[in-house]
Structure formats: C-alpha cells, structure tokens
Coordinates of C-alpha atoms in Angstrom, one line a residue:
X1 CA 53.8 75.4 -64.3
X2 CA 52.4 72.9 -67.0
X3 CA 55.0 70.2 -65.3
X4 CA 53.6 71.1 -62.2
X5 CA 49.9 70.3 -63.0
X6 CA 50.4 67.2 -65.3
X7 CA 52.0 65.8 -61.9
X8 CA 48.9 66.7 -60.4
X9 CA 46.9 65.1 -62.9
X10 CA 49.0 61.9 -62.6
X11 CA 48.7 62.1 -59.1
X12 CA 44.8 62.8 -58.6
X13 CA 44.5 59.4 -61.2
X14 CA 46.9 57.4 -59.1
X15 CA 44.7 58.2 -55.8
X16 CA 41.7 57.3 -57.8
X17 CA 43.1 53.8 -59.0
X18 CA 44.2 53.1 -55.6
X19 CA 40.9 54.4 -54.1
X20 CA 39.0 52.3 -56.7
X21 CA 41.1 48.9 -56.1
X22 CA 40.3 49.3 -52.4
X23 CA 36.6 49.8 -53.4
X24 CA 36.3 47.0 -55.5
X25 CA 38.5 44.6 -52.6
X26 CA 35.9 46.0 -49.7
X27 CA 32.7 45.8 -52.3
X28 CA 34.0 41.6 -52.8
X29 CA 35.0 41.0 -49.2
X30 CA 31.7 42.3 -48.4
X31 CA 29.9 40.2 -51.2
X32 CA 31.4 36.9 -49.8
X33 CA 30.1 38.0 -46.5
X34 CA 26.8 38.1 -47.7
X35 CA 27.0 34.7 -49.3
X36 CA 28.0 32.9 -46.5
X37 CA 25.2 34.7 -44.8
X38 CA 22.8 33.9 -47.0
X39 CA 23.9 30.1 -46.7
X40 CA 23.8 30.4 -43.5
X41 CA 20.3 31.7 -43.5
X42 CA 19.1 29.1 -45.9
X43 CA 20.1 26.1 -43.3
X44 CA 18.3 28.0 -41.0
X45 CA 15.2 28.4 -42.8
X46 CA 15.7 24.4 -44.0
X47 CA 15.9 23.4 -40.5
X48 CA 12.9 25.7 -39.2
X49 CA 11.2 24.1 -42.7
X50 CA 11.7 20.6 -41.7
X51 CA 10.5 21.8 -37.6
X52 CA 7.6 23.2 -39.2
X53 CA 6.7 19.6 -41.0
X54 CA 7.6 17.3 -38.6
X55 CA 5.0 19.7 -36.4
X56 CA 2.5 19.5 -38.4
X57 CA 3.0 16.1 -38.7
X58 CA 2.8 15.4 -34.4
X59 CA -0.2 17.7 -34.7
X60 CA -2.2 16.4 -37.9
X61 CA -0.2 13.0 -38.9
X62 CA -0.4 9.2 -37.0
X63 CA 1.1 9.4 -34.1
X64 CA 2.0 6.1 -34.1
X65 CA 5.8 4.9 -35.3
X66 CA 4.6 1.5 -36.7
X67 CA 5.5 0.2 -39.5
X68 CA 4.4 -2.5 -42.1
X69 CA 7.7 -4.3 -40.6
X70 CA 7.0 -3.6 -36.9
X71 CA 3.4 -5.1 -36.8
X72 CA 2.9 -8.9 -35.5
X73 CA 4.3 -11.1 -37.7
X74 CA 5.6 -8.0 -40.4
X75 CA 1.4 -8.0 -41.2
X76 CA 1.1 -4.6 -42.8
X77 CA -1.4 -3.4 -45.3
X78 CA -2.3 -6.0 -47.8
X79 CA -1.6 -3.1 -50.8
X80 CA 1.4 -1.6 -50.1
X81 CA 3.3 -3.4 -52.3
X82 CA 1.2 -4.2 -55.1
X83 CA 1.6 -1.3 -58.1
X84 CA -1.9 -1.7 -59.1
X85 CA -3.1 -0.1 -56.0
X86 CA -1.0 3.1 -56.0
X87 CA -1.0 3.7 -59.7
X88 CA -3.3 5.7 -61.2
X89 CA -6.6 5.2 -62.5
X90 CA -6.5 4.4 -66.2
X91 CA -9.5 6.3 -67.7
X92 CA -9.6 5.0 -71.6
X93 CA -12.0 2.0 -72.2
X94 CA -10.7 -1.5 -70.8
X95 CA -11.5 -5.1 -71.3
X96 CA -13.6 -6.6 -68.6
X97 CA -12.8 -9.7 -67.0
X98 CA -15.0 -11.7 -64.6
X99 CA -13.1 -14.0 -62.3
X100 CA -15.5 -16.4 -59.9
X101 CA -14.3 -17.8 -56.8
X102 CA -15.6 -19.2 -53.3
X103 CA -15.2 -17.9 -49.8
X104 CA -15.7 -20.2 -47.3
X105 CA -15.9 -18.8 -44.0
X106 CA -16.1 -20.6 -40.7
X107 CA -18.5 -19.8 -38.3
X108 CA -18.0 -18.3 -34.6
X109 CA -20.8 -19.4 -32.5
X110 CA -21.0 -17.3 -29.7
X111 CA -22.0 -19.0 -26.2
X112 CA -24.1 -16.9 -24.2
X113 CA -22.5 -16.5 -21.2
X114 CA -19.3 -15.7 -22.9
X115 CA -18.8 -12.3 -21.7
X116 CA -19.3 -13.9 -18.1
X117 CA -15.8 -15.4 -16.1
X118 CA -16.1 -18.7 -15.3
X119 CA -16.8 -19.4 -11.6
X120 CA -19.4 -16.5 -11.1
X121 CA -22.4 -17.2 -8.7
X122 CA -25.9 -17.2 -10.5
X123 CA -28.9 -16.1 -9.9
X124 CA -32.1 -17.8 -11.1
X125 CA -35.3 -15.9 -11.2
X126 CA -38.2 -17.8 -12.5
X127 CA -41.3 -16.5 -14.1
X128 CA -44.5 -18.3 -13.7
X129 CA -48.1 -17.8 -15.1
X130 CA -49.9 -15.6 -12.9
X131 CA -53.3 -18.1 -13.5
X132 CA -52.2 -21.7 -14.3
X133 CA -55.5 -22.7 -14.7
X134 CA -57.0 -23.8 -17.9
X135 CA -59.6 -21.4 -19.6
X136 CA -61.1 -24.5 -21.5
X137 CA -61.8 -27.1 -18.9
X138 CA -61.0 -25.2 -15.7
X139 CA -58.6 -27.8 -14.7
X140 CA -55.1 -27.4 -13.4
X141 CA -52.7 -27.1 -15.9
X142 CA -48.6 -28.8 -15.7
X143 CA -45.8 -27.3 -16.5
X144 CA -44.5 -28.3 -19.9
X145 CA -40.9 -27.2 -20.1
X146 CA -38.5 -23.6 -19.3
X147 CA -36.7 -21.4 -21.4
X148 CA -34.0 -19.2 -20.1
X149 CA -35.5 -15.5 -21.9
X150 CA -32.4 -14.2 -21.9
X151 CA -29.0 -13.2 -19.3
X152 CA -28.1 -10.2 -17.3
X153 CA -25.2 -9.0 -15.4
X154 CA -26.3 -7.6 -12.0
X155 CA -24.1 -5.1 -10.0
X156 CA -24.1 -5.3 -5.9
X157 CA -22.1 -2.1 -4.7
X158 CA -19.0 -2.8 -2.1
X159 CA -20.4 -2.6 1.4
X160 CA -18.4 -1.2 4.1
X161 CA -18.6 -2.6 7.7
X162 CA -17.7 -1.3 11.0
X163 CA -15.7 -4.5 13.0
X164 CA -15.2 -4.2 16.5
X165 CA -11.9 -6.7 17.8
X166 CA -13.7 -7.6 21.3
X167 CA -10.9 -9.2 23.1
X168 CA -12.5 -11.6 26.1
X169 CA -11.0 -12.7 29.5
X170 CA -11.4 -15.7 31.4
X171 CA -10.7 -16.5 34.7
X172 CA -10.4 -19.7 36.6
X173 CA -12.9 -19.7 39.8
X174 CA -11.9 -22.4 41.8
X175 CA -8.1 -20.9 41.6
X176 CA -9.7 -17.4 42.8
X177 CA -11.6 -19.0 45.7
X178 CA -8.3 -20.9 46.7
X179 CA -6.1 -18.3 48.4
X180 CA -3.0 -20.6 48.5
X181 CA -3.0 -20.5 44.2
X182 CA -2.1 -17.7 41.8
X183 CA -5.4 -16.4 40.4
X184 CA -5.8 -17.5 36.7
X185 CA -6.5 -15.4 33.5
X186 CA -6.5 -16.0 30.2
X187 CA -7.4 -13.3 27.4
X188 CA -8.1 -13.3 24.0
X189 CA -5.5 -11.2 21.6
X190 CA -6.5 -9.4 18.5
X191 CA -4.1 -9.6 15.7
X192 CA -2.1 -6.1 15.1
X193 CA -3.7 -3.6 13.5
X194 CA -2.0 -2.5 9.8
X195 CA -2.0 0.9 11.4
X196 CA -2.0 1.9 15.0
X197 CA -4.4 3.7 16.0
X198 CA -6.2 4.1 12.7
X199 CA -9.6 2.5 11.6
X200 CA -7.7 1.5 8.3
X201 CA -8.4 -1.8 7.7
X202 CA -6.1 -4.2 5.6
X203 CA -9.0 -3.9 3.2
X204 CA -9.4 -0.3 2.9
X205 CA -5.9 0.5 2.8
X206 CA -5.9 -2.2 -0.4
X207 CA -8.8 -0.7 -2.1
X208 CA -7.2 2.7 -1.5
X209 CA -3.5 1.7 -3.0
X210 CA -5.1 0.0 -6.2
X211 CA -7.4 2.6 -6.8
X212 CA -4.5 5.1 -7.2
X213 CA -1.5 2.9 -8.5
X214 CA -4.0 0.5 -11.0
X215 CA -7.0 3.0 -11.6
X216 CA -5.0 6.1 -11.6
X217 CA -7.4 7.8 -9.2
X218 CA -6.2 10.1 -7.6
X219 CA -7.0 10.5 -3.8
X220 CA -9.0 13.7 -4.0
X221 CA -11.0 12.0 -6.1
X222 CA -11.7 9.0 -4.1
X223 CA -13.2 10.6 -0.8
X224 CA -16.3 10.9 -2.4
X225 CA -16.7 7.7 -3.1
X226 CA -15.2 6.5 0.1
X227 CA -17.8 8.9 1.7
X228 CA -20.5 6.7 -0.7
X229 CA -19.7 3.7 0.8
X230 CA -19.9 5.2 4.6
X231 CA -16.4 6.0 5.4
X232 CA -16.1 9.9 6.7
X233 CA -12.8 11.0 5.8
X234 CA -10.7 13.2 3.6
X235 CA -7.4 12.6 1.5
X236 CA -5.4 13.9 3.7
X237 CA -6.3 11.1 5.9
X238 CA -6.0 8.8 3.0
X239 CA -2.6 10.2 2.3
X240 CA -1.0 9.6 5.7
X241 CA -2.8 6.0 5.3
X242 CA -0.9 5.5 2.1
X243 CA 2.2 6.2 3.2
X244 CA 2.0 4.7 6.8
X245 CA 1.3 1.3 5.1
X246 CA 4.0 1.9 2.7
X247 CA 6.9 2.5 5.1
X248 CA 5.3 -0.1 7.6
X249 CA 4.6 -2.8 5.1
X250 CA 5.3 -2.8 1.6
X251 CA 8.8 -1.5 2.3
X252 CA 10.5 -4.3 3.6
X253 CA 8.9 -6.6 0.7
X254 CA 10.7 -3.7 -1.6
X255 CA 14.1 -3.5 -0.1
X256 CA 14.1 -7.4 -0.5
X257 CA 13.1 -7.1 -4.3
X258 CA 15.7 -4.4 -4.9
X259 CA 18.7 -6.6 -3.1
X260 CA 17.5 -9.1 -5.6
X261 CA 17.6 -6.9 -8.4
X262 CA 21.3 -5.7 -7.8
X263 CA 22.6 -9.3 -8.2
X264 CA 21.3 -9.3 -11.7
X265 CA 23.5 -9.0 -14.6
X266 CA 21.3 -7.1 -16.9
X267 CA 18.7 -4.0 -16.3
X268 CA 16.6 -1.9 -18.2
X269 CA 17.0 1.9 -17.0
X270 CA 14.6 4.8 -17.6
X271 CA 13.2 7.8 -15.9
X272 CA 10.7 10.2 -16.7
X273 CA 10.3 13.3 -14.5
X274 CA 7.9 13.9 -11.6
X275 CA 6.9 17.3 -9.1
X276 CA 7.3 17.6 -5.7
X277 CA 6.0 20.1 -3.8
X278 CA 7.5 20.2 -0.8
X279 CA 11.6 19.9 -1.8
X280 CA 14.3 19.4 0.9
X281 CA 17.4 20.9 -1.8
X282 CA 15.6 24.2 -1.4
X283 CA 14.1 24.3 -4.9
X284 CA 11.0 25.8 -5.9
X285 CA 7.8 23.0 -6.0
X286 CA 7.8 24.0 -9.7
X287 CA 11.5 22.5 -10.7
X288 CA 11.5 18.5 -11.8
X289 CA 11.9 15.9 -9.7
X290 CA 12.3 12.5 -11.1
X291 CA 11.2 9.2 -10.9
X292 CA 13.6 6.5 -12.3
X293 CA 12.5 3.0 -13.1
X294 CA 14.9 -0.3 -13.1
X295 CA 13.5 -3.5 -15.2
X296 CA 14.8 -7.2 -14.8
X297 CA 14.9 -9.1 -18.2
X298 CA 12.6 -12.6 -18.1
X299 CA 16.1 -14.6 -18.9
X300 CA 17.0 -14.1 -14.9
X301 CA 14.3 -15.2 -13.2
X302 CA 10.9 -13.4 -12.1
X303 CA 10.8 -10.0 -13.5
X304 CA 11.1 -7.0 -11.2
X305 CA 10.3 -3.3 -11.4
X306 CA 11.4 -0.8 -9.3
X307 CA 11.0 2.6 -9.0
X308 CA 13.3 5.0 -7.2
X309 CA 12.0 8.8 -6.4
X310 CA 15.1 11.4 -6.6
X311 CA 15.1 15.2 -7.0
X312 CA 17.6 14.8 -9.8
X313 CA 18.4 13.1 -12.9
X314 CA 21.8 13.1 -12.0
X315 CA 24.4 10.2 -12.4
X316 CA 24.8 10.1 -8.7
X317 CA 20.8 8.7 -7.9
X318 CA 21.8 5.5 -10.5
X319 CA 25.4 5.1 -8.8
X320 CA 23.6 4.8 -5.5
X321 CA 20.8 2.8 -6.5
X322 CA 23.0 0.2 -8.4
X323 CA 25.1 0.0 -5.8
X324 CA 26.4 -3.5 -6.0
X325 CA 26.0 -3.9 -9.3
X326 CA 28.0 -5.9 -12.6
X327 CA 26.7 -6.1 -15.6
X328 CA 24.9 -4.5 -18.3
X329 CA 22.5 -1.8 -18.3
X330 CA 20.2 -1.2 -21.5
X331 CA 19.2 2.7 -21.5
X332 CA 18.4 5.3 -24.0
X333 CA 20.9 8.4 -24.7
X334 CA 21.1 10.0 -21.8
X335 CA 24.6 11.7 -20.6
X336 CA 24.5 10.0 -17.1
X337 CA 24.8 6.5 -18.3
X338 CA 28.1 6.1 -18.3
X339 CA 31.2 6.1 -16.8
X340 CA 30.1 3.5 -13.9
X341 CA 32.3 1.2 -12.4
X342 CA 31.7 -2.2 -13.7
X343 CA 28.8 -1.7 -16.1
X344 CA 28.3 -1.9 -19.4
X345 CA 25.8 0.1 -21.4
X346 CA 23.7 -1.2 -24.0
X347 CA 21.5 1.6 -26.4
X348 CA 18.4 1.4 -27.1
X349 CA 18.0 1.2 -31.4
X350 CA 13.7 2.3 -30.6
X351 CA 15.6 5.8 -29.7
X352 CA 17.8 5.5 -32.8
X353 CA 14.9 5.0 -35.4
X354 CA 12.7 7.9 -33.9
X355 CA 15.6 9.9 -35.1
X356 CA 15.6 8.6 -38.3
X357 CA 11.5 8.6 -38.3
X358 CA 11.7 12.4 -37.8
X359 CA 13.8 12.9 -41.2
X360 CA 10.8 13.6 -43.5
X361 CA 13.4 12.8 -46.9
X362 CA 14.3 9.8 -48.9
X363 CA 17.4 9.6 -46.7
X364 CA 15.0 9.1 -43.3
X365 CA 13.3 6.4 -44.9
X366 CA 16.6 4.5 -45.7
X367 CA 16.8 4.9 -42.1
X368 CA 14.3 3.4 -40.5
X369 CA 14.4 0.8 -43.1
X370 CA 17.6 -0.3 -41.9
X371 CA 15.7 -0.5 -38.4
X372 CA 12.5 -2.4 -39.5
X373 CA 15.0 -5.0 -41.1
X374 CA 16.6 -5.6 -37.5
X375 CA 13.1 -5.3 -35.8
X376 CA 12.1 -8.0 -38.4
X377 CA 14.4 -10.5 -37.3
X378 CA 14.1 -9.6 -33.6
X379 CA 10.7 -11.2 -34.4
X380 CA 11.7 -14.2 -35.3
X381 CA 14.4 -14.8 -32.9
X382 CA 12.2 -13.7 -30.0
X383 CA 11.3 -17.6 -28.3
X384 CA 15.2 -18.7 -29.0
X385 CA 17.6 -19.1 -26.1
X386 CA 19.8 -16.7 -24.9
X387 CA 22.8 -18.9 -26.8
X388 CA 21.1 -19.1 -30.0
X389 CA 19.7 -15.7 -30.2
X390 CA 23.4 -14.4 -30.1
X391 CA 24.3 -16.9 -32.9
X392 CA 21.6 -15.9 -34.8
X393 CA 22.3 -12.2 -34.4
X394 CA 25.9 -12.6 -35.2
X395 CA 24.7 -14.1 -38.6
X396 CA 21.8 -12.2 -40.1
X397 CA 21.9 -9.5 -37.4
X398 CA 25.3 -8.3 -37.8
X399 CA 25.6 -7.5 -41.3
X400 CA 22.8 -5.3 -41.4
X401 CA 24.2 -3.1 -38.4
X402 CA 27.4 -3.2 -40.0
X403 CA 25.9 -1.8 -43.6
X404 CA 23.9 0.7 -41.6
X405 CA 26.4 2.0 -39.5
X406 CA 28.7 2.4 -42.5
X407 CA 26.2 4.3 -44.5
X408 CA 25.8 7.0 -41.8
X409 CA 29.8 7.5 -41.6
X410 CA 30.6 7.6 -45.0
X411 CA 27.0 9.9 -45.9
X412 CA 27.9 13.9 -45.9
X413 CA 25.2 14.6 -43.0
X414 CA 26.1 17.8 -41.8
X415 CA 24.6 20.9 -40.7
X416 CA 21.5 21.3 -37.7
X417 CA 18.9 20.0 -39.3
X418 CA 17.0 16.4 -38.2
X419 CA 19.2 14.4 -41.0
X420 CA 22.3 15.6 -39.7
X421 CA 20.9 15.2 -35.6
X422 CA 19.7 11.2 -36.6
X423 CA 23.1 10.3 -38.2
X424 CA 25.2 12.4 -35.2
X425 CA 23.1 10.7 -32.4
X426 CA 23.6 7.1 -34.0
X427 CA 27.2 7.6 -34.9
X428 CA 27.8 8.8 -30.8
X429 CA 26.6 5.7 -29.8
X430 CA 28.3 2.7 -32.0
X431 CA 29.5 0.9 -29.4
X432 CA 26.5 0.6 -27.3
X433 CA 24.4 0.0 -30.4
X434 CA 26.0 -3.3 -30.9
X435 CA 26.1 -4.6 -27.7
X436 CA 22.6 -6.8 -28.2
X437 CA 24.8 -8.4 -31.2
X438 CA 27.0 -10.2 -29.1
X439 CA 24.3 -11.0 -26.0
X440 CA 21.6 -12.9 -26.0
X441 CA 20.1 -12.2 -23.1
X442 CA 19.8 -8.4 -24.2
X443 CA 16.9 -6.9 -25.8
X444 CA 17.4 -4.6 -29.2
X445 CA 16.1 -1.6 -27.4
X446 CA 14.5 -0.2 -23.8
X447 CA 11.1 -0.4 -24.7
X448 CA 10.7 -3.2 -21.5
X449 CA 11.6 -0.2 -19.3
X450 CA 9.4 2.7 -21.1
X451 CA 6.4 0.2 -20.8
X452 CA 7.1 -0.4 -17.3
X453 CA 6.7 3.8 -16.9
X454 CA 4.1 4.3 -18.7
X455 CA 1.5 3.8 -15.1
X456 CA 4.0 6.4 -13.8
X457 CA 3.2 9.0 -16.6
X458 CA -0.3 7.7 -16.7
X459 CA -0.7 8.5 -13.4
X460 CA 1.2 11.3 -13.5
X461 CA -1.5 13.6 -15.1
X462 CA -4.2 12.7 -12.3
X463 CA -2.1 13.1 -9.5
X464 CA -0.5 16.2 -10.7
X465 CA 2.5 16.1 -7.9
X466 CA 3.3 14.9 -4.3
X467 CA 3.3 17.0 -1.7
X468 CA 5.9 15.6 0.2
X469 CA 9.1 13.2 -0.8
X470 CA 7.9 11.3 1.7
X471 CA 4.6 10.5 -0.2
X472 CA 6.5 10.4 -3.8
X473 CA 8.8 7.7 -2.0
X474 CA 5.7 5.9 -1.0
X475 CA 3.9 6.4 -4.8
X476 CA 7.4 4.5 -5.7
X477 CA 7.1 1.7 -3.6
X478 CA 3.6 1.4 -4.2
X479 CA 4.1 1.2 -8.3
X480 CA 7.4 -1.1 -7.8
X481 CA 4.9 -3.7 -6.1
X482 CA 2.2 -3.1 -8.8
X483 CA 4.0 -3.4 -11.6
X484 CA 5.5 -6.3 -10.3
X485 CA 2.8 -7.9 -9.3
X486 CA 1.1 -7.4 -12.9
X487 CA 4.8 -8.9 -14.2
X488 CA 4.1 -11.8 -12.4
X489 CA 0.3 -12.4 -13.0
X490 CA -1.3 -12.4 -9.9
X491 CA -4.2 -10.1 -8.4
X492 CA -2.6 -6.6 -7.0
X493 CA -5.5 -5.7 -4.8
X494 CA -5.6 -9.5 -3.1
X495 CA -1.7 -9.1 -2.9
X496 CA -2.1 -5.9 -0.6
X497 CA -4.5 -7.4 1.3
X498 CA -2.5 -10.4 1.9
X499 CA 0.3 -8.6 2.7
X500 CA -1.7 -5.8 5.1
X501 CA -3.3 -8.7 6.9
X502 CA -0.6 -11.0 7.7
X503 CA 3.0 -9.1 7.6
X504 CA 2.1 -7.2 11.0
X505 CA 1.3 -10.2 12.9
X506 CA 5.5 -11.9 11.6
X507 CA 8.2 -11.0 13.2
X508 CA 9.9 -9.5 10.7
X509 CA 12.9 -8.0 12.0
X510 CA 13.8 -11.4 14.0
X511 CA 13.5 -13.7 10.8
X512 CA 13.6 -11.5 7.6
X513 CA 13.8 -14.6 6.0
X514 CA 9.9 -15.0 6.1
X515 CA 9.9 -12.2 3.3
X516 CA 11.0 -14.9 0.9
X517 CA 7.3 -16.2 1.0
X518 CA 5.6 -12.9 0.4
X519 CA 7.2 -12.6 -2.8
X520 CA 4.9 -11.9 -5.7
X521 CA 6.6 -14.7 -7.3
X522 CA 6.6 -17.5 -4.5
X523 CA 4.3 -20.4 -4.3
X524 CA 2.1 -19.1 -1.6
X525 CA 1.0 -15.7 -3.0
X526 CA 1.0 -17.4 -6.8
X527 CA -1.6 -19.6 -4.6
X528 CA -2.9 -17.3 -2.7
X529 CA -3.4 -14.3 -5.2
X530 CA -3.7 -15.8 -8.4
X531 CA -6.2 -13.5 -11.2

C-alpha cells in the first residue's frame, strides 16, 4: 500500500511539473504576443501623433511651403542665420557700444497720373470765379494762371444696344420698264450671325465667356447684371449661348491648337477633378468627373494649354488624348502615367519635397534641404539654353540627386508613418526623378501645369458643377483658349470678340488653313488683341 501511494505521489508531482512547464511556455508565448502588440500599437499611436501635428500644422501653421531657398534670388529672412538673433537674451549688465552710420535713401517721386494707363481719354473741367469782377475798382479782371486741384478716375457703366442688320434692295428701273431684259436686283447681305437665331452678339457672348472663365463668375450670377444693363434673360439662356459659341467657334481654333500640341516632344500633365451632373456612364451626379490639363514648355514654341473633360482619371482618357504623341511627359505620382507607348515620364521633385515637408523631424528637414539645394540652382540656370542647362545639371545638379537618393536607400525608414511614406514615394520614382538631369528642355517639377489649373479649381468653387458634359466640354474649350491667350499676352475678351465676329463669315471647312491666322500667337491677333 505505501508503494502504491508514493507512486501516486510521484505521479501527482510529475503532472504538476508538466502542467507548470506548459503554464510557464503559454504564460511566455502570450507575453511576446503582447509585446509585439504593444509595438504595434505604439507605431500606431506615432503615426496618429505625427497626423495630429502635421494637422494642426495645415490648420494653425503657414500654409505656405516656401523656403529661405525657394524665395527670388534665395532672399529669406535677413536673421536666420545670424546666432545673435536666436540666442537668448543675456540679462547680466553689458558694455554699451554706440556705432554711427548714414542711410542714404533715394527718393521715389510719384507722378500723379501714375495709377492711370497711358492712352486714357481725359476729361477737363474748369472752374472759374463766379464774379470776375474786381471789388476795388469794379473793373474786369484777367485771368492770371490755372492749377490742376487735383485728379479723379470717373466710371461710365457698359451700355447695351439693340442693332437691327436692315438689309436693303435695289432694283434697276429702266431694266424693269424694258420687257425684253431680265429685271435687275441687288441686295445688301448682313454678315452671319455668331448664333442663328439668337440676339447673342459677338460682344455679349465675349463679355459672357470672360466673365466666367477670367472673373470666375458664375452664370447665375451674371443675369442680374445682364438684366442691369437691359438684357432680359436667364442662365439657362446664357448657358446654351456658351456652349453654341463653343462648339461653333472656339472649337475648331482648339482642335487646331491640340494637333499642334501632339507634335511636341515634351508636356506637362495634370488633372484635378470636376462634377457633372448629368453623366452618360450611368453614375450618380455626386461621383468625380475630371478635368485634365496638358502644358507646352516655352523651349517649343508658343505655349499651349489645354484642357480635356473625362468622367475618369483613368490611363485610357491620356492614351486618347496623346494620341500621336513621342516624347516626354512631366507629371506628378499618379498610377496612370505610365506604361505608354513611346513616352517617357519625368516626376515632378515639388511632389517629392511636400513629402519630405510633411515629416515634422530632423530627418524631414534633411529632406527638403536636399530639395532647396536643387531648387537653388534651378534659379540660376533658369535663362540658359536647353544645351547648357543639361551641362550644368550634370555638374552641380547631379551630385546632389545622387547624395540624396543614396541617403534615402541606405536610411532605415520603415514603418507607416510620413518619414517612412516620403522616403517610399521618392525611392518608387528614381528613374523619373532624374530625368530633368539629363534634359534641358525639362523643368525640375510640374508646377507649369498645376499653375495652368489653378483658374480650373478657382472656378471650380463658383460654378459648383456642369450640368451636362456637353457644357463641361465647353467650360474646357473655353479655359484652353483663356489660358492660352493669357500664355501668350494678349487681351482674352478682344480675342473672343475677334474670333465671334469674323470666323462665321470664313469658310472654314473649305480652307482650314485660315485657322493659322486666328491663332493667339499669330501676327494678326498679337496685332489685333494686344493688352
């Protein structure tokens, strides 16, 4: 019996050293679980950290990503590099030292008609003495001299007219008495109206296209003021007008600039989305649409911007519109540039150094100081040729990319936070980030193309949407010409005109050739249309 129970005994311990052992190996495994997910937890909570700064930053910081190296000329704050204005104030007693010196300023005499243009019609109005005759001797007095008391600018509203085309017919009498000749006529003909049918002048229509695309006002907006002026109408009138003269007109003038653009050898590419209302894909009004904007570089000829209205930001809209197309394409990120027959993709380094300007950390800084350094000498080569700009590039550019590019591979940037998203984002795109090293006709980054949107976004947030793709087709030809116009430096709002008044009245269609004069860049409308 005593056998018996020490066996029990041993066995009871056993079981309890084997249930212990399997305690202990659960209590570890479960231990390292927590670990990892307590690490795992703390990335979280440094990447929601760093969200939470860089928010507060957008919200309460300058919104601006300028640097003392990205100002004209690298002009920055004349005390950012001097110690003795960032270190702190010594309290204890000091010496005093008085230093003299002379400022000699130069004087900016302001003319008085300065804020005037030159050309502008004036107006004299002369103020005489009511009584010019003298209280002392009751004779009549001379005048002495004029002053001008001072200037004024004087507004006269636009005036709107009614004009009747009255066509007249004549008729030869002696013919009509003879009854062996043909009866003679002769009539008058009115030149073709913009629109048929509509009392849309080429004037109107102008005003109406510049308001929108150059003021941003939005057609709503102008009846009232249409309605001021004596025209009785309403915007959907004035949105039929817009696009009528679009597809009539202005189209043809854009087809020809876009056939232009295709033979180009570098583009700037962006796109910023848009709303339609009315889709054709069966979408709700609600889901984006998309405007996409294509930018010539001065080193080609006359710059010209287009815009292209698609329901999608797919690669399939830019394979269609480049159609045509070899060469290079300077872009930002974005998935869908790439993989295009006989294009080459240059990135945009702006997009690289927001990434880096995000990263609130020493780290960041070394960043975007890498940047400023490229931006820097960007400055200086800016009025070189195409041929030296590369040469100077591959010798003070070069290294710098090089350096920078190496720093982010061999760095341990890992994990989800902004640090780790700057150094992934610039190490994905190598290739294309050196492509402005080894062409001089490239710009650094896109920034030609997100200044060319920026009337698109502007106007964005007054026009809300388009109803219609028809009318968001015609708000893209209607910004193409625009901005081209302004690229070119001649008056928009005369340009319409020109074009409304004349380009009816050409036979387009039988010599498209005559296009080549309406160009914003051809002698007759630099002429013609000139600010």
């Amino acid at each position: 019996m005593r056998i018996l129970y020490e066996r029990k005994v041993v066995n009871v311990l056993v079981n309890a050293s084997f249930n212990n052992e399997k305690l202990i190996k659960l209590l570890e495994e479960q231990l390292d679980y927590m670990k990892q997910q307590n690490k795992d937890l703390s990335k979280q909570i440094e990447a929601l950290t760093e969200q939470v700064r860089y928010l507060t930053k957008l919200l309460y910081g300058s919104k601006t990503e300028k640097s003392k190296y990205t100002a004209p000329d690298g002009q920055g704050s004349l005390f950012d590099d001097d110690q003795s204005f960032s270190d702190s104030e010594h309290t204890e007693e000091q010496s005093t030292v008085t230093i003299t010196y002379t400022v000699v300023r130069k004087l900016h005499k302001k003319k008085r008609n300065d804020s005037f243009r030159d050309g502008i019609e004036v107006e004299e109005i002369h103020h005489h003495p009511t009584n010019t005759q003298c209280d002392c001797c009751l004779g009549q007095m001379t005048e002495a001299g004029t002053t001008i008391a001072r200037e004024e600018a004087k507004f006269i509203p636009a005036k709107m007219m009614r004009i009747q085309h009255i066509e007249h017919a004549y008729e030869c009498k002696h013919c009509k008495m003879d009854a062996a000749k043909k009866a003679q006529m002769k009539r008058g003909k009115a030149p073709q109206a913009t629109i048929q049918r509509s009392i849309a002048g080429p004037t109107v229509l102008a005003k109406l296209i510049y308001d929108k695309f150059i003021q941003y006002l939005p057609l709503y907006r102008q009846v009232k003021e249409w309605e001021r002026y004596g025209l009785l109408t309403n915007d959907k009138n004035l949105s039929n007008w817009v696009i009528r003269a679009a597809e009539d007109w202005l189209l043809p003038i854009y087809e020809q600039m876009k056939q232009m653009l295709t033979m180009k050898s570098v583009l700037h590419v962006d796109e910023t989305y848009a709303q339609i209302i009315n889709r054709s894909d069966g979408k709700s009004g609600q889901s984006n649409a998309y405007n996409w904007v294509f930018r010539s570089v001065p080193s080609q000829g006359p710059i010209i911007v287009l815009f292209h209205s698609a329901l999608s930001r797919s690669r399939s809209v830019l394979v269609e519109f480049t159609k045509g197309f070899k060469g290079m394409v300077i872009c930002d990120g974005y998935s869908a540039y790439g993989n295009l027959p006989d294009v080459t993709f240059a990135n945009c380094w702006a997009h690289v150094r927001r990434y880096w300007l995000k990263v609130d950390s020493k780290n960041g800084q070394i960043g975007v100081d890498f940047c400023n350094q490229l931006y820097r000498l960007e400055r200086q080569f800016k009025h070189l040729s195409p041929g030296k700009r590369r040469k100077a590039r591959q010798k003070h550019s070069k290294p710098i990319v090089e350096k920078f590019l190496k720093w982010v591979d061999e760095s341990p940037f890992f994990g989800k936070n902004a640090l780790a998203k700057a150094a992934e984002y610039t190490l994905n795109r190598v290739h294309g980030l050196k492509a402005f090293l080894f062409d001089g006709r490239i710009e650094m980054d896109n920034n030609p193309a997100e200044n060319a949107i920026r009337p698109n976004v502007i106007g964005r947030k007054n026009w809300l949407f388009s109803v219609s793709e028809a009318g968001a087709k015609a708000n893209a030809i209607c910004l193409s010409l625009a901005e081209t116009a302004k690229a070119n430096g001649i008056d928009f709002y005369q340009y319409l005109v020109t074009l409304l008044t004349e380009l009816p009245n050409l036979p387009l269609h039988q010599q498209p050739e005559i296009l080549n004069d309406y160009m914003p860049w051809s002698k007759n409308i630099q002429v013609t249309c000139a600010k």
